[in-house]
Short mmCIF file of C-alpha atoms and ligand atoms in Angstrom, two decimals:
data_model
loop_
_atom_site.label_atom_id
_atom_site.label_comp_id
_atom_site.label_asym_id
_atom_site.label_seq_id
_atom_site.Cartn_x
_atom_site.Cartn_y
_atom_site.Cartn_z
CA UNK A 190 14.37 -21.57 12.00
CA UNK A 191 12.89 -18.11 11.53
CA UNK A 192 9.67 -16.94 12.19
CA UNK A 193 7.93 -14.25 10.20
CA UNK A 194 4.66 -12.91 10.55
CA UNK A 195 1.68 -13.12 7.97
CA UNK A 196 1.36 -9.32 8.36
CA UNK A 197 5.30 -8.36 7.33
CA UNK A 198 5.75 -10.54 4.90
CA UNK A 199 4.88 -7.51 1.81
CA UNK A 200 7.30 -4.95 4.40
CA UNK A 201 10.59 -3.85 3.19
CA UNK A 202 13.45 -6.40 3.02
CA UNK A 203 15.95 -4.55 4.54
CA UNK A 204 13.66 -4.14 7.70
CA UNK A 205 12.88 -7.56 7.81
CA UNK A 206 16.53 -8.36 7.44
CA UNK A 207 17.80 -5.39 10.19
CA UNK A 208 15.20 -7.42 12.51
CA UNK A 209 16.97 -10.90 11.47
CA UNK A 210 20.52 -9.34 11.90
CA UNK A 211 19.21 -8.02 15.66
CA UNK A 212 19.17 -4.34 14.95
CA UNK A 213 17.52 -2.25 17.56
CA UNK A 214 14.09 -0.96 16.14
CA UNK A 215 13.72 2.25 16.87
CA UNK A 216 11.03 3.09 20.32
CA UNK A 217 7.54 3.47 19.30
CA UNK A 218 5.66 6.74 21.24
CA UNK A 219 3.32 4.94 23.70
CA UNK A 220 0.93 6.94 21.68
CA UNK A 221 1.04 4.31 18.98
CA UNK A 222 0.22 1.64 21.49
CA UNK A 223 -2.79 3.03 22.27
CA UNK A 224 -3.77 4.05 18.44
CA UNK A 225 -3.58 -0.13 17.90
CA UNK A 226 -6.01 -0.64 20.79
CA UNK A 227 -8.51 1.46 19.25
CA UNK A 228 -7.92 -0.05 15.52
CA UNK A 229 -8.51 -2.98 17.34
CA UNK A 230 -11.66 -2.11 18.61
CA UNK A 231 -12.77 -0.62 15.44
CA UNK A 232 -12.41 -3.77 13.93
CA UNK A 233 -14.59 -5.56 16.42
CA UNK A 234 -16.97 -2.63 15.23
CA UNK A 235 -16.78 -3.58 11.80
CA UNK A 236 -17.08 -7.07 12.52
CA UNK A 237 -20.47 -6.47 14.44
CA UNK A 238 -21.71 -4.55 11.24
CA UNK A 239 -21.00 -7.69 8.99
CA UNK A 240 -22.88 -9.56 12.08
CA UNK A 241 -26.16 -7.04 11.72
CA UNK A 242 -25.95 -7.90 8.51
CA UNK A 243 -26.92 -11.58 8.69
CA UNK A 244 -22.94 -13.14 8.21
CA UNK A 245 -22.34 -16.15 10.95
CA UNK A 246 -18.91 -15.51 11.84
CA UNK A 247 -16.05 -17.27 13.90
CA UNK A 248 -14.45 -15.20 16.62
CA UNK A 249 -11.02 -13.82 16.79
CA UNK A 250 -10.47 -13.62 20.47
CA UNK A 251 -6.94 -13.58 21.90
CA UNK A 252 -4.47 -16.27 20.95
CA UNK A 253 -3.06 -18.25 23.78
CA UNK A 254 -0.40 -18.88 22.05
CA UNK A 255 1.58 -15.38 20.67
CA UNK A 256 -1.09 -13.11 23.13
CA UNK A 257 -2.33 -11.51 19.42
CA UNK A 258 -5.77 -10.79 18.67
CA UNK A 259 -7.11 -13.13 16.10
CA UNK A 260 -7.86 -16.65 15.19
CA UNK A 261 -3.47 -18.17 14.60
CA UNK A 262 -2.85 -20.08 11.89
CA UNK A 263 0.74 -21.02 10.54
CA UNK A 264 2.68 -22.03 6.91
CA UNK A 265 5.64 -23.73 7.12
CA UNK A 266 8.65 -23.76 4.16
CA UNK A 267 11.84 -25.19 4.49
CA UNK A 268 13.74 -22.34 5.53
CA UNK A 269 10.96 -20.37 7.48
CA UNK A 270 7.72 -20.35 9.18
CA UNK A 271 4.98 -18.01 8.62
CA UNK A 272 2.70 -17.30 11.49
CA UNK A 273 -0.53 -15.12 11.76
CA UNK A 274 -3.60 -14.05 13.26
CA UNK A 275 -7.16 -14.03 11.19
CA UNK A 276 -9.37 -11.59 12.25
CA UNK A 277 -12.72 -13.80 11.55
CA UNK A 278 -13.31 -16.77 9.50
CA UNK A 279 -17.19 -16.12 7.59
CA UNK A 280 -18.96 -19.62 8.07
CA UNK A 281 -21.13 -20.22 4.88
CA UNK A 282 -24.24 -21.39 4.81
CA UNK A 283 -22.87 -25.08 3.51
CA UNK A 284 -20.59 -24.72 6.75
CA UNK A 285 -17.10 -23.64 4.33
CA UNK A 286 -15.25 -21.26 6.11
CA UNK A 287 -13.40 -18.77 5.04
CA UNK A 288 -11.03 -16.40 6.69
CA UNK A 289 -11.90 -12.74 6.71
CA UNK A 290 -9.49 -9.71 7.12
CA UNK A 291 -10.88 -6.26 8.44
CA UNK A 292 -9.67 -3.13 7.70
CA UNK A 293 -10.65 0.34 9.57
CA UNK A 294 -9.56 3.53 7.79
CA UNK A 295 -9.71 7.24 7.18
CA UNK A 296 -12.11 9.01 4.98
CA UNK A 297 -9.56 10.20 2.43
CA UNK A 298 -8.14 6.67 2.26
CA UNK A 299 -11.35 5.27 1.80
CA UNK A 300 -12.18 7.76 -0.52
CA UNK A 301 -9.10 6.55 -2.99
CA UNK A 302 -10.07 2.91 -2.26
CA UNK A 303 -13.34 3.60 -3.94
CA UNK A 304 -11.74 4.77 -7.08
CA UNK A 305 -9.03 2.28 -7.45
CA UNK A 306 -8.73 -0.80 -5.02
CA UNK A 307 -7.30 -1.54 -1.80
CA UNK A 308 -4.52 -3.43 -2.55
CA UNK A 309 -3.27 -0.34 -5.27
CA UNK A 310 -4.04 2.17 -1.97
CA UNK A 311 -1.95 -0.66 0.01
CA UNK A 312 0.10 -3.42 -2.20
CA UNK A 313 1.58 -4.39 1.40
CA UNK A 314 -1.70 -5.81 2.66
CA UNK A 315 -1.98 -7.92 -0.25
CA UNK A 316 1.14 -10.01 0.70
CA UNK A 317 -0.65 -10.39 4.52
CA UNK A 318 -3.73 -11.66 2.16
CA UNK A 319 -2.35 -14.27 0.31
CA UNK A 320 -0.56 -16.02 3.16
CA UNK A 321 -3.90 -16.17 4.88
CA UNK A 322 -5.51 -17.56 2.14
CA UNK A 323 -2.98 -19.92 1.66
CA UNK A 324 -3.23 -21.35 4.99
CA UNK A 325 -6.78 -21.62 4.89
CA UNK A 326 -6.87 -23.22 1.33
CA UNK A 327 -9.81 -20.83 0.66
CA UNK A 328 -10.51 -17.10 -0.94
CA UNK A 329 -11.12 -14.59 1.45
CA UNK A 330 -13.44 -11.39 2.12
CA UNK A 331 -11.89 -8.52 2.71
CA UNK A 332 -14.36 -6.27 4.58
CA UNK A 333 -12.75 -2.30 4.74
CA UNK A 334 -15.05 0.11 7.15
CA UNK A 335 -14.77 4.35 6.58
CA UNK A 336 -13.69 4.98 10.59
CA UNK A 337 -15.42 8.49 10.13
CA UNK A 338 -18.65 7.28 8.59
CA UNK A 339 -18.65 3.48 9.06
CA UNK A 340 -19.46 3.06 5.61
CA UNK A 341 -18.03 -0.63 4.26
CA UNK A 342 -16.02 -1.21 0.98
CA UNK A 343 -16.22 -5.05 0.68
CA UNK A 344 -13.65 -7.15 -1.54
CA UNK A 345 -13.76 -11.42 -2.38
CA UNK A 346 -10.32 -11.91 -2.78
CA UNK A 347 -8.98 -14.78 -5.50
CA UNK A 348 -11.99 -16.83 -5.77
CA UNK A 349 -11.36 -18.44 -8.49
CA UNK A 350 -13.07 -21.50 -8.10
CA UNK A 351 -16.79 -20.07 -7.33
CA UNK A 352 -16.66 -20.51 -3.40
CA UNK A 353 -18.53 -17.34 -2.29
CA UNK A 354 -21.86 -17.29 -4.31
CA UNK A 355 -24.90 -15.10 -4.33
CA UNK A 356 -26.75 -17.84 -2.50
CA UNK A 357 -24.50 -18.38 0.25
CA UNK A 358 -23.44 -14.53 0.60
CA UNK A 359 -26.03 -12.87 0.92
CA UNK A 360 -26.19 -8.79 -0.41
CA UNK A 361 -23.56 -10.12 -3.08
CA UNK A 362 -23.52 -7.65 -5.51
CA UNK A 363 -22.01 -5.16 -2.91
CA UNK A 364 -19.09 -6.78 -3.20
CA UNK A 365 -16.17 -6.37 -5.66
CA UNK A 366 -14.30 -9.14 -7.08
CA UNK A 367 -10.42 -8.70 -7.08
CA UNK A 368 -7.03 -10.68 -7.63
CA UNK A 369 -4.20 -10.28 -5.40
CA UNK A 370 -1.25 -8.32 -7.37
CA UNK A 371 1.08 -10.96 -5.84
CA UNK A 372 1.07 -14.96 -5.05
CA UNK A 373 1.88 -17.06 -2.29
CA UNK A 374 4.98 -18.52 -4.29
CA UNK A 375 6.18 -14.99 -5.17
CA UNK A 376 6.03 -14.32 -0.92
CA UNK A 377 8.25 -17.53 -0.47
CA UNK A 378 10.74 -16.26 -2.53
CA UNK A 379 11.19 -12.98 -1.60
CA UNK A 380 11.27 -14.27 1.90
CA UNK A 381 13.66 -16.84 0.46
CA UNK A 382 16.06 -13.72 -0.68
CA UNK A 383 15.84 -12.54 2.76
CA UNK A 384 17.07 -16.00 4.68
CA UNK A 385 20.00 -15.77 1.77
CA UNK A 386 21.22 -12.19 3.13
CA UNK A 387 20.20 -13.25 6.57
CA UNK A 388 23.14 -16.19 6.10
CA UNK A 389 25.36 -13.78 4.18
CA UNK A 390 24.73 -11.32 7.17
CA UNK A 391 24.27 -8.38 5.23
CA UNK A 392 21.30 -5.99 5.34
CA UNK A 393 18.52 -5.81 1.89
CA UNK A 394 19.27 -2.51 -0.14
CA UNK A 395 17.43 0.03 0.81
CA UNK A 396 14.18 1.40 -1.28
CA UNK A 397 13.04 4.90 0.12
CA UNK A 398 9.32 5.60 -0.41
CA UNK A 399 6.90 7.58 1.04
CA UNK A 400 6.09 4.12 3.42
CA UNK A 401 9.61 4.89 5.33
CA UNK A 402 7.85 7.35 7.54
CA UNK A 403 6.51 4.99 9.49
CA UNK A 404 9.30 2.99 9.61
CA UNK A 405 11.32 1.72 12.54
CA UNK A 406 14.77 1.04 11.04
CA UNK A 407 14.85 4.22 9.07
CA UNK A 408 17.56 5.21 10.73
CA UNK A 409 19.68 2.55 8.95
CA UNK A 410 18.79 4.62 5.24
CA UNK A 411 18.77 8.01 6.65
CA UNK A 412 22.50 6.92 8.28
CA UNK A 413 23.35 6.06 4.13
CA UNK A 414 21.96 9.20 2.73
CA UNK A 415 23.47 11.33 5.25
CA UNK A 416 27.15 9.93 4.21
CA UNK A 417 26.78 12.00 0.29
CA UNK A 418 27.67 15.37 2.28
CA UNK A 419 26.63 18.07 -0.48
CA UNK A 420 29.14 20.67 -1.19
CA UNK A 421 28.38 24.22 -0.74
CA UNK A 422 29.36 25.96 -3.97
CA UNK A 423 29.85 29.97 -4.39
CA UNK A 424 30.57 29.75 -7.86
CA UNK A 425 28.95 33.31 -9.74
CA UNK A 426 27.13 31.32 -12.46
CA UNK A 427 25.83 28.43 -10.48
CA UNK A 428 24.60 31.22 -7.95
CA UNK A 429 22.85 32.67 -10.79
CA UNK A 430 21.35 29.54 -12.36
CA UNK A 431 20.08 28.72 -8.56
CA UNK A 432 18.25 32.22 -8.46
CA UNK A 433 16.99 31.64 -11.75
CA UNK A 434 16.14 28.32 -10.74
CA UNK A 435 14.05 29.29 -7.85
CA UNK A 436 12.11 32.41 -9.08
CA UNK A 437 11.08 30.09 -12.51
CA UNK A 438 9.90 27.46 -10.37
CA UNK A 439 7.63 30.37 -8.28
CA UNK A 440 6.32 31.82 -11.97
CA UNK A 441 5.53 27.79 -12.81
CA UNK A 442 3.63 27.11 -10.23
CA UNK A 443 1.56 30.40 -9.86
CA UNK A 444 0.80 30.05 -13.77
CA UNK A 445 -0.07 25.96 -12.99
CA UNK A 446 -2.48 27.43 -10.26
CA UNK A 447 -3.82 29.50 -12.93
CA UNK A 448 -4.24 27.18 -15.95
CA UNK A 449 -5.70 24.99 -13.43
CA UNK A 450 -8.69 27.54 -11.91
CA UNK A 451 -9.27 28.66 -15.64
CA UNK A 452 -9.48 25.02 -17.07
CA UNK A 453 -12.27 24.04 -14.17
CA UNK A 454 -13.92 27.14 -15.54
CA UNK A 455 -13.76 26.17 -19.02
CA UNK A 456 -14.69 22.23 -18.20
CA UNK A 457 -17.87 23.62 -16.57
CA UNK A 458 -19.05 24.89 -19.48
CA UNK A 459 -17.73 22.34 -21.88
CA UNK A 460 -20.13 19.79 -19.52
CA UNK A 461 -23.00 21.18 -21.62
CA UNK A 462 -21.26 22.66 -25.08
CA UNK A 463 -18.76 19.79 -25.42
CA UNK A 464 -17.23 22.01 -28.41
CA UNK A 465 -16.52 25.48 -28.06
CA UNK A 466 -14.53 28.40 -29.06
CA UNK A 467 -13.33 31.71 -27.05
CA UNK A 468 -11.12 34.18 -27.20
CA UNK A 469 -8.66 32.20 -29.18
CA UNK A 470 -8.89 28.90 -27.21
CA UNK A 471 -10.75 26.27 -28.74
CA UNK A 472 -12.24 23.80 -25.91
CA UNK A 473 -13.57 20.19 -26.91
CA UNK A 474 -14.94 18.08 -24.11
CA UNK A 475 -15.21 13.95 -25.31
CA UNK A 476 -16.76 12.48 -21.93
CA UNK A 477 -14.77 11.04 -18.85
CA UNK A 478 -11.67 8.67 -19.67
CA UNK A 479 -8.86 6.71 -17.76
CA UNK A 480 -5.12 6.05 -17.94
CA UNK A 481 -4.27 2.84 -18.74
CA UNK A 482 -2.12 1.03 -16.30
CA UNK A 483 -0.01 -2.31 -16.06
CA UNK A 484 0.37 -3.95 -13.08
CA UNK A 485 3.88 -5.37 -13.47
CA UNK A 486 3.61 -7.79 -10.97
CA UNK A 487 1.23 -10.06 -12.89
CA UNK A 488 3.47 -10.17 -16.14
CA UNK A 489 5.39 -13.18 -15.95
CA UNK A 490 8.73 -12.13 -15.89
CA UNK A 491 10.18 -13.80 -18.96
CA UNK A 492 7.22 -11.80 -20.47
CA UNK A 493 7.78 -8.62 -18.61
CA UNK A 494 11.87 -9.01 -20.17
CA UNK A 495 11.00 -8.73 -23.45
CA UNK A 496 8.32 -5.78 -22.99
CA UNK A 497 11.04 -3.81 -21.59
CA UNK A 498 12.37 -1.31 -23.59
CA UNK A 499 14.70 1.34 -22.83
CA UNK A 500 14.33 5.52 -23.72
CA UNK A 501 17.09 7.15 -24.95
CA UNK A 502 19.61 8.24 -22.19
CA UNK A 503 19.40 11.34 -20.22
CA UNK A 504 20.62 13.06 -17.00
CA UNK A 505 19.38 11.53 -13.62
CA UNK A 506 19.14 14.36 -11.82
CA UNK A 507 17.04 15.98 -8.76
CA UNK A 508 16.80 20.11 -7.98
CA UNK A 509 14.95 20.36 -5.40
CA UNK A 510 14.53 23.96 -3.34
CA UNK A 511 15.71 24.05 0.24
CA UNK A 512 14.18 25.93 2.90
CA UNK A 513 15.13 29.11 3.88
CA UNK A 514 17.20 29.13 7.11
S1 SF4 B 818 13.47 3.45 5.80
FE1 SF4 B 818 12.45 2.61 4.00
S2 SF4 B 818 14.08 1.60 2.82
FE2 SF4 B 818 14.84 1.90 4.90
S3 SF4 B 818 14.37 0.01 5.97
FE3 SF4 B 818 12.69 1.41 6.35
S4 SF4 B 818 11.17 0.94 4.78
FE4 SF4 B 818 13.11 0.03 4.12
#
């Protein structure tokens, strides 16, 4: 039976199923090694602040069992078993625990966390979340610290039944209420897909995003990409077009950079005249506003079927300029 951990389970498919199918992951720089140790540590720092501030809490410590740092706990399916490693469980004051994950991160991270959420910064930690709080039966806390300014962003995650109240967590209006954008059961399946390929022997498609830096199998996609070889063409009017190409896109973006210093001019001043005229422009300022978005994840999908609708068709194409050898 496979094993996967808690902390994979949102990861790529086709890296979970290059692992199953025993390809090599690429050698991490010993580097990285010691960057864990010290996340490590700055999670024992984090977990001393929620300490300070008056939360009992249950100690990680190392696991005799897998040598991880963390308090192990396991789900079992009938094709799999999940195993991971809680970094604290929060005892409350009626003696219900719950498990608690700690996060350390950079300012600029934090700094998008605080305008959105953590799982939009990172959906993957949300899958890591939900098996936790499956095998614990409970909602969870989900305690991020700034690792430049120790400042805390602090989440309760899926408590839907009222577990974590102002009178047994104390400072409770510093923390934000949130949903995880995926379930336990949706996990199970996806990991389900994975045992499927896993007994078909064949590797998940890939999906290239800005994640596969950091990933160890990339060199499994970059292998696939490589194979379209682009042609070299000499053609006169494609040569053209390609000049043309490349000296429009230099005009667009020094006008953009333009447009964009004038309209931070002209929002300055519409701060205080919201509706203004000059020199031909007319400005008109109605407040702050937000996009609307749709987390498609929480549609069910019969739903999500019938929302769909298609745009009329047009060419799937990518220019992009290459670097000048
Ligand atoms: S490079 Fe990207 S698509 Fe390929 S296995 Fe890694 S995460 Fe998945």
């Amino acid at each position: 039976m496979n094993y996967y951990r808690m902390s994979e389970t949102g990861a790529c498919p086709r890296v979970l199923t290059a692992r199953g199918l025993g390809y090599e992951a690429a050698v991490r720089p010993v580097q990285d090694e010691h960057r864990l140790r010290y996340y490590t540590l700055l999670e024992s720092i984090a977990a001393q602040q929620m300490a300070d501030q008056g939360y009992v809490l249950e100690e990680g410590g190392l696991c005799e069992q897998c040598g991880s740092h963390g308090i192990h706990v396991e789900l079992s399916t009938a094709l799999f078993k999940l195993t991971g490693h809680l970094d604290r469980r929060l005892v409350l004051s009626t003696g219900v625990k719950v498990p608690v994950e700690i996060k350390s991160i950079g300012r600029f991270t934090f700094q998008k966390m605080e305008n959105s959420s953590v799982f939009a910064v990172y959906p993957e930690y949300a899958a890591q979340m939900a098996c936790y709080m499956e095998a614990e039966k409970m909602p969870g806390i989900y305690w991020v610290m700034n690792r430049d300014t120790g400042d805390n962003i602090k989440y309760i995650v899926n408590d839907t039944k009222g577990v974590l109240t102002p009178s047994n967590l104390g400072h409770f209006s510093e923390f934000t209420q949130v949903t995880l954008p995926v379930t336990y059961q949706e996990i199970v399946d996806r990991l389900n897909n994975v045992e499927i390929l896993l007994q078909e022997k064949e590797l998940a498609p890939s999906n290239i995003t800005d994640s596969c830096r950091w990933c160890d199998y990339k060199y499994l996609c970059i292998k696939e990409e490589k194979e379209e070889v682009a042609v070299e063409e000499s053609d006169k009017t494609l040569v053209e077009a390609a000049q043309l190409y490349k000296e429009g896109n230099k005009y667009k973006k020094l006008y953009e950079d333009a447009t964009d210093q004038a309209k931070a001019i002209l929002l300055k001043h519409a701060l205080s005249t919201n509706k203004y005229k000059v020199s031909g422009v007319s400005v008109s300022y109605r407040g702050m506003t937000k996009k609307k978005l749709i987390n498609e994840s929480l549609i069910p999908e019969e739903i999500l079927k019938k929302a769909i609708y298609y745009s009329n068709e047009y060419p799937d194409i990518t220019i992009r300029i290459l670097k000048e050898k």
